């Protein structure tokens, strides 16, 4: 990360596998359907079938690579102003959630996330446009710590009102 990015936290290393698996699932289902249906039609044209299979394999590998890149360029930050999420390198997006805008916080843990000790943090915000910020691949303990910290800030803001 560039030098001016103090405080930004990367996702845990084990989240990389989950991002790569997620990248593979998208093209895998249409590839299986295409190859199964096309295999029957193109059975007598093995070169064409091999070319289609190779194309799908390359697309699958590219999607896995994109998942790894998505993992590498996802970082989060918790500071006095609230929570921030930064994604991407070429098309970087940074989403900032001021503590005063947080409505409630959820933690989701699917079977693969539980297997890898990860969690998805969902921060619901006031407003209608993009009313939730979702952070996938957080360490489960970090997700709970972030939830507790943000929830405590929400309670403090409610007490001050």
PDB file of C-alpha atoms in Angstrom:
ATOM      1  CA  UNK A   1       0.000   0.000   0.000  1.00  0.00           C
ATOM      2  CA  UNK A   2       1.177   3.561  -0.616  1.00  0.00           C
ATOM      3  CA  UNK A   3       2.761   5.417   2.286  1.00  0.00           C
ATOM      4  CA  UNK A   4      -0.170   7.755   2.993  1.00  0.00           C
ATOM      5  CA  UNK A   5      -2.423   4.822   3.856  1.00  0.00           C
ATOM      6  CA  UNK A   6      -1.613   4.407   7.542  1.00  0.00           C
ATOM      7  CA  UNK A   7      -4.295   2.581   9.466  1.00  0.00           C
ATOM      8  CA  UNK A   8      -5.844   0.739   6.523  1.00  0.00           C
ATOM      9  CA  UNK A   9      -6.171  -2.956   7.361  1.00  0.00           C
ATOM     10  CA  UNK A  10      -5.933  -5.762   4.804  1.00  0.00           C
ATOM     11  CA  UNK A  11      -8.212  -8.762   4.888  1.00  0.00           C
ATOM     12  CA  UNK A  12      -6.752 -11.901   6.488  1.00  0.00           C
ATOM     13  CA  UNK A  13      -4.676 -14.135   4.228  1.00  0.00           C
ATOM     14  CA  UNK A  14      -7.162 -17.005   4.419  1.00  0.00           C
ATOM     15  CA  UNK A  15      -9.816 -14.779   2.813  1.00  0.00           C
ATOM     16  CA  UNK A  16      -7.840 -14.968  -0.439  1.00  0.00           C
ATOM     17  CA  UNK A  17      -8.966 -18.567  -0.980  1.00  0.00           C
ATOM     18  CA  UNK A  18     -12.594 -17.572  -0.473  1.00  0.00           C
ATOM     19  CA  UNK A  19     -12.304 -14.688  -2.966  1.00  0.00           C
ATOM     20  CA  UNK A  20     -10.725 -17.022  -5.516  1.00  0.00           C
ATOM     21  CA  UNK A  21     -13.460 -19.628  -5.004  1.00  0.00           C
ATOM     22  CA  UNK A  22     -16.107 -16.934  -5.436  1.00  0.00           C
ATOM     23  CA  UNK A  23     -14.415 -15.888  -8.669  1.00  0.00           C
ATOM     24  CA  UNK A  24     -14.521 -19.479  -9.932  1.00  0.00           C
ATOM     25  CA  UNK A  25     -18.169 -20.172  -9.144  1.00  0.00           C
ATOM     26  CA  UNK A  26     -19.556 -17.546 -11.545  1.00  0.00           C
ATOM     27  CA  UNK A  27     -18.128 -18.993 -14.763  1.00  0.00           C
ATOM     28  CA  UNK A  28     -18.106 -22.612 -13.573  1.00  0.00           C
ATOM     29  CA  UNK A  29     -21.868 -23.196 -13.766  1.00  0.00           C
ATOM     30  CA  UNK A  30     -22.339 -21.850 -17.331  1.00  0.00           C
ATOM     31  CA  UNK A  31     -19.164 -23.688 -18.385  1.00  0.00           C
ATOM     32  CA  UNK A  32     -20.500 -27.036 -17.183  1.00  0.00           C
ATOM     33  CA  UNK A  33     -23.859 -26.438 -18.876  1.00  0.00           C
ATOM     34  CA  UNK A  34     -22.229 -25.295 -22.123  1.00  0.00           C
ATOM     35  CA  UNK A  35     -19.778 -28.167 -22.222  1.00  0.00           C
ATOM     36  CA  UNK A  36     -22.448 -30.742 -21.366  1.00  0.00           C
ATOM     37  CA  UNK A  37     -24.899 -29.489 -23.993  1.00  0.00           C
ATOM     38  CA  UNK A  38     -22.218 -28.617 -26.535  1.00  0.00           C
ATOM     39  CA  UNK A  39     -20.412 -31.885 -25.916  1.00  0.00           C
ATOM     40  CA  UNK A  40     -23.399 -33.844 -27.205  1.00  0.00           C
ATOM     41  CA  UNK A  41     -23.703 -31.680 -30.292  1.00  0.00           C
ATOM     42  CA  UNK A  42     -19.985 -31.377 -30.966  1.00  0.00           C
ATOM     43  CA  UNK A  43     -19.059 -34.953 -30.088  1.00  0.00           C
ATOM     44  CA  UNK A  44     -18.091 -35.625 -33.670  1.00  0.00           C
ATOM     45  CA  UNK A  45     -15.986 -32.404 -33.756  1.00  0.00           C
ATOM     46  CA  UNK A  46     -13.417 -33.039 -31.029  1.00  0.00           C
ATOM     47  CA  UNK A  47     -11.224 -30.073 -32.011  1.00  0.00           C
ATOM     48  CA  UNK A  48     -14.106 -27.625 -31.670  1.00  0.00           C
ATOM     49  CA  UNK A  49     -15.131 -29.199 -28.360  1.00  0.00           C
ATOM     50  CA  UNK A  50     -11.518 -28.980 -27.133  1.00  0.00           C
ATOM     51  CA  UNK A  51     -11.337 -25.312 -28.195  1.00  0.00           C
ATOM     52  CA  UNK A  52     -14.566 -24.520 -26.333  1.00  0.00           C
ATOM     53  CA  UNK A  53     -13.312 -26.372 -23.243  1.00  0.00           C
ATOM     54  CA  UNK A  54      -9.984 -24.536 -23.416  1.00  0.00           C
ATOM     55  CA  UNK A  55     -11.805 -21.195 -23.738  1.00  0.00           C
ATOM     56  CA  UNK A  56     -13.878 -21.929 -20.653  1.00  0.00           C
ATOM     57  CA  UNK A  57     -10.796 -23.074 -18.746  1.00  0.00           C
ATOM     58  CA  UNK A  58      -8.983 -19.843 -19.587  1.00  0.00           C
ATOM     59  CA  UNK A  59     -12.027 -17.814 -18.554  1.00  0.00           C
ATOM     60  CA  UNK A  60     -12.223 -19.777 -15.291  1.00  0.00           C
ATOM     61  CA  UNK A  61      -8.536 -19.137 -14.552  1.00  0.00           C
ATOM     62  CA  UNK A  62      -8.992 -15.443 -15.362  1.00  0.00           C
ATOM     63  CA  UNK A  63     -11.953 -15.268 -12.953  1.00  0.00           C
ATOM     64  CA  UNK A  64      -9.924 -16.915 -10.181  1.00  0.00           C
ATOM     65  CA  UNK A  65      -7.116 -14.407 -10.823  1.00  0.00           C
ATOM     66  CA  UNK A  66      -9.631 -11.540 -10.602  1.00  0.00           C
ATOM     67  CA  UNK A  67     -10.838 -12.934  -7.247  1.00  0.00           C
ATOM     68  CA  UNK A  68      -7.254 -12.866  -5.965  1.00  0.00           C
ATOM     69  CA  UNK A  69      -6.869  -9.252  -7.146  1.00  0.00           C
ATOM     70  CA  UNK A  70     -10.159  -8.285  -5.498  1.00  0.00           C
ATOM     71  CA  UNK A  71      -8.843  -9.726  -2.240  1.00  0.00           C
ATOM     72  CA  UNK A  72      -5.494  -7.957  -2.555  1.00  0.00           C
ATOM     73  CA  UNK A  73      -7.032  -4.521  -3.071  1.00  0.00           C
ATOM     74  CA  UNK A  74      -9.704  -4.617  -0.360  1.00  0.00           C
ATOM     75  CA  UNK A  75      -8.853  -2.784   2.866  1.00  0.00           C
ATOM     76  CA  UNK A  76     -10.822  -1.370   5.775  1.00  0.00           C
ATOM     77  CA  UNK A  77     -10.281   1.390   8.310  1.00  0.00           C
ATOM     78  CA  UNK A  78     -11.854   2.182  11.653  1.00  0.00           C
ATOM     79  CA  UNK A  79     -11.074   5.648  12.988  1.00  0.00           C
ATOM     80  CA  UNK A  80     -12.631   8.397  15.082  1.00  0.00           C
ATOM     81  CA  UNK A  81     -14.886   9.430  12.181  1.00  0.00           C
ATOM     82  CA  UNK A  82     -16.345   5.976  11.580  1.00  0.00           C
ATOM     83  CA  UNK A  83     -15.682   3.102   9.196  1.00  0.00           C
ATOM     84  CA  UNK A  84     -14.206   3.128   5.695  1.00  0.00           C
ATOM     85  CA  UNK A  85     -13.882   0.466   3.012  1.00  0.00           C
ATOM     86  CA  UNK A  86     -11.502   0.761   0.073  1.00  0.00           C
ATOM     87  CA  UNK A  87     -11.713  -1.548  -2.937  1.00  0.00           C
ATOM     88  CA  UNK A  88      -9.908  -1.762  -6.244  1.00  0.00           C
ATOM     89  CA  UNK A  89      -6.698  -0.501  -7.735  1.00  0.00           C
ATOM     90  CA  UNK A  90      -7.421   0.790 -11.210  1.00  0.00           C
ATOM     91  CA  UNK A  91     -11.020   1.796 -10.388  1.00  0.00           C
ATOM     92  CA  UNK A  92     -10.665   2.487  -6.696  1.00  0.00           C
ATOM     93  CA  UNK A  93     -13.750   3.103  -4.638  1.00  0.00           C
ATOM     94  CA  UNK A  94     -13.757   4.278  -1.071  1.00  0.00           C
ATOM     95  CA  UNK A  95     -16.891   4.134   1.010  1.00  0.00           C
ATOM     96  CA  UNK A  96     -16.960   6.013   4.281  1.00  0.00           C
ATOM     97  CA  UNK A  97     -19.624   5.466   6.920  1.00  0.00           C
ATOM     98  CA  UNK A  98     -19.654   8.173   9.594  1.00  0.00           C
ATOM     99  CA  UNK A  99     -20.438   6.767  13.009  1.00  0.00           C
ATOM    100  CA  UNK A 100     -23.479   9.036  13.246  1.00  0.00           C
ATOM    101  CA  UNK A 101     -25.060   7.362  10.175  1.00  0.00           C
ATOM    102  CA  UNK A 102     -24.865   3.777  11.481  1.00  0.00           C
ATOM    103  CA  UNK A 103     -28.316   2.319  12.217  1.00  0.00           C
ATOM    104  CA  UNK A 104     -27.393  -1.258  13.078  1.00  0.00           C
ATOM    105  CA  UNK A 105     -24.739  -3.860  12.308  1.00  0.00           C
ATOM    106  CA  UNK A 106     -25.081  -7.501  11.277  1.00  0.00           C
ATOM    107  CA  UNK A 107     -22.558 -10.307  11.010  1.00  0.00           C
ATOM    108  CA  UNK A 108     -23.180 -13.094   8.505  1.00  0.00           C
ATOM    109  CA  UNK A 109     -21.189 -16.323   8.386  1.00  0.00           C
ATOM    110  CA  UNK A 110     -21.900 -18.814   5.635  1.00  0.00           C
ATOM    111  CA  UNK A 111     -20.562 -22.382   5.715  1.00  0.00           C
ATOM    112  CA  UNK A 112     -17.344 -21.552   3.847  1.00  0.00           C
ATOM    113  CA  UNK A 113     -16.756 -18.448   5.942  1.00  0.00           C
ATOM    114  CA  UNK A 114     -17.173 -20.508   9.115  1.00  0.00           C
ATOM    115  CA  UNK A 115     -14.758 -23.097   7.724  1.00  0.00           C
ATOM    116  CA  UNK A 116     -12.108 -20.401   7.131  1.00  0.00           C
ATOM    117  CA  UNK A 117     -12.819 -18.459  10.349  1.00  0.00           C
ATOM    118  CA  UNK A 118     -14.183 -15.467   8.412  1.00  0.00           C
ATOM    119  CA  UNK A 119     -17.310 -13.331   8.510  1.00  0.00           C
ATOM    120  CA  UNK A 120     -19.207 -10.724   6.531  1.00  0.00           C
ATOM    121  CA  UNK A 121     -19.926  -7.454   8.305  1.00  0.00           C
ATOM    122  CA  UNK A 122     -23.021  -5.554   7.158  1.00  0.00           C
ATOM    123  CA  UNK A 123     -23.271  -1.949   8.340  1.00  0.00           C
ATOM    124  CA  UNK A 124     -26.769  -0.572   7.804  1.00  0.00           C
ATOM    125  CA  UNK A 125     -26.854   3.192   7.462  1.00  0.00           C
ATOM    126  CA  UNK A 126     -29.406   5.963   7.547  1.00  0.00           C
ATOM    127  CA  UNK A 127     -30.562   7.037   4.111  1.00  0.00           C
ATOM    128  CA  UNK A 128     -31.819   5.307   1.020  1.00  0.00           C
ATOM    129  CA  UNK A 129     -28.894   5.280  -1.427  1.00  0.00           C
ATOM    130  CA  UNK A 130     -26.618   2.323  -0.743  1.00  0.00           C
ATOM    131  CA  UNK A 131     -28.101   1.942   2.711  1.00  0.00           C
ATOM    132  CA  UNK A 132     -25.723  -0.871   3.685  1.00  0.00           C
ATOM    133  CA  UNK A 133     -21.989  -1.407   3.421  1.00  0.00           C
ATOM    134  CA  UNK A 134     -20.945  -5.058   3.182  1.00  0.00           C
ATOM    135  CA  UNK A 135     -17.413  -6.209   3.984  1.00  0.00           C
ATOM    136  CA  UNK A 136     -16.736  -9.824   3.053  1.00  0.00           C
ATOM    137  CA  UNK A 137     -13.752 -11.840   4.189  1.00  0.00           C
ATOM    138  CA  UNK A 138     -13.115 -10.237   7.566  1.00  0.00           C
ATOM    139  CA  UNK A 139     -11.553 -12.274  10.315  1.00  0.00           C
ATOM    140  CA  UNK A 140     -14.468 -13.379  12.548  1.00  0.00           C
ATOM    141  CA  UNK A 141     -12.901 -11.756  15.626  1.00  0.00           C
ATOM    142  CA  UNK A 142     -12.303  -8.496  13.724  1.00  0.00           C
ATOM    143  CA  UNK A 143     -15.921  -8.487  12.523  1.00  0.00           C
ATOM    144  CA  UNK A 144     -17.178  -8.907  16.091  1.00  0.00           C
ATOM    145  CA  UNK A 145     -14.797  -6.227  17.361  1.00  0.00           C
ATOM    146  CA  UNK A 146     -15.905  -3.803  14.630  1.00  0.00           C
ATOM    147  CA  UNK A 147     -19.576  -4.574  15.312  1.00  0.00           C
ATOM    148  CA  UNK A 148     -19.154  -4.012  19.043  1.00  0.00           C
ATOM    149  CA  UNK A 149     -17.179  -0.792  18.561  1.00  0.00           C
ATOM    150  CA  UNK A 150     -19.659   0.667  16.059  1.00  0.00           C
ATOM    151  CA  UNK A 151     -22.648  -0.432  18.166  1.00  0.00           C
ATOM    152  CA  UNK A 152     -21.101   1.258  21.204  1.00  0.00           C
ATOM    153  CA  UNK A 153     -20.741   4.481  19.197  1.00  0.00           C
ATOM    154  CA  UNK A 154     -24.390   4.255  18.114  1.00  0.00           C
ATOM    155  CA  UNK A 155     -25.438   3.887  21.774  1.00  0.00           C
ATOM    156  CA  UNK A 156     -23.270   6.858  22.788  1.00  0.00           C
ATOM    157  CA  UNK A 157     -24.784   8.989  20.012  1.00  0.00           C
ATOM    158  CA  UNK A 158     -28.282   7.980  21.134  1.00  0.00           C
ATOM    159  CA  UNK A 159     -27.481   8.901  24.747  1.00  0.00           C
ATOM    160  CA  UNK A 160     -26.179  12.318  23.687  1.00  0.00           C
ATOM    161  CA  UNK A 161     -29.342  13.126  21.709  1.00  0.00           C
TER     162      UNK A 161
END
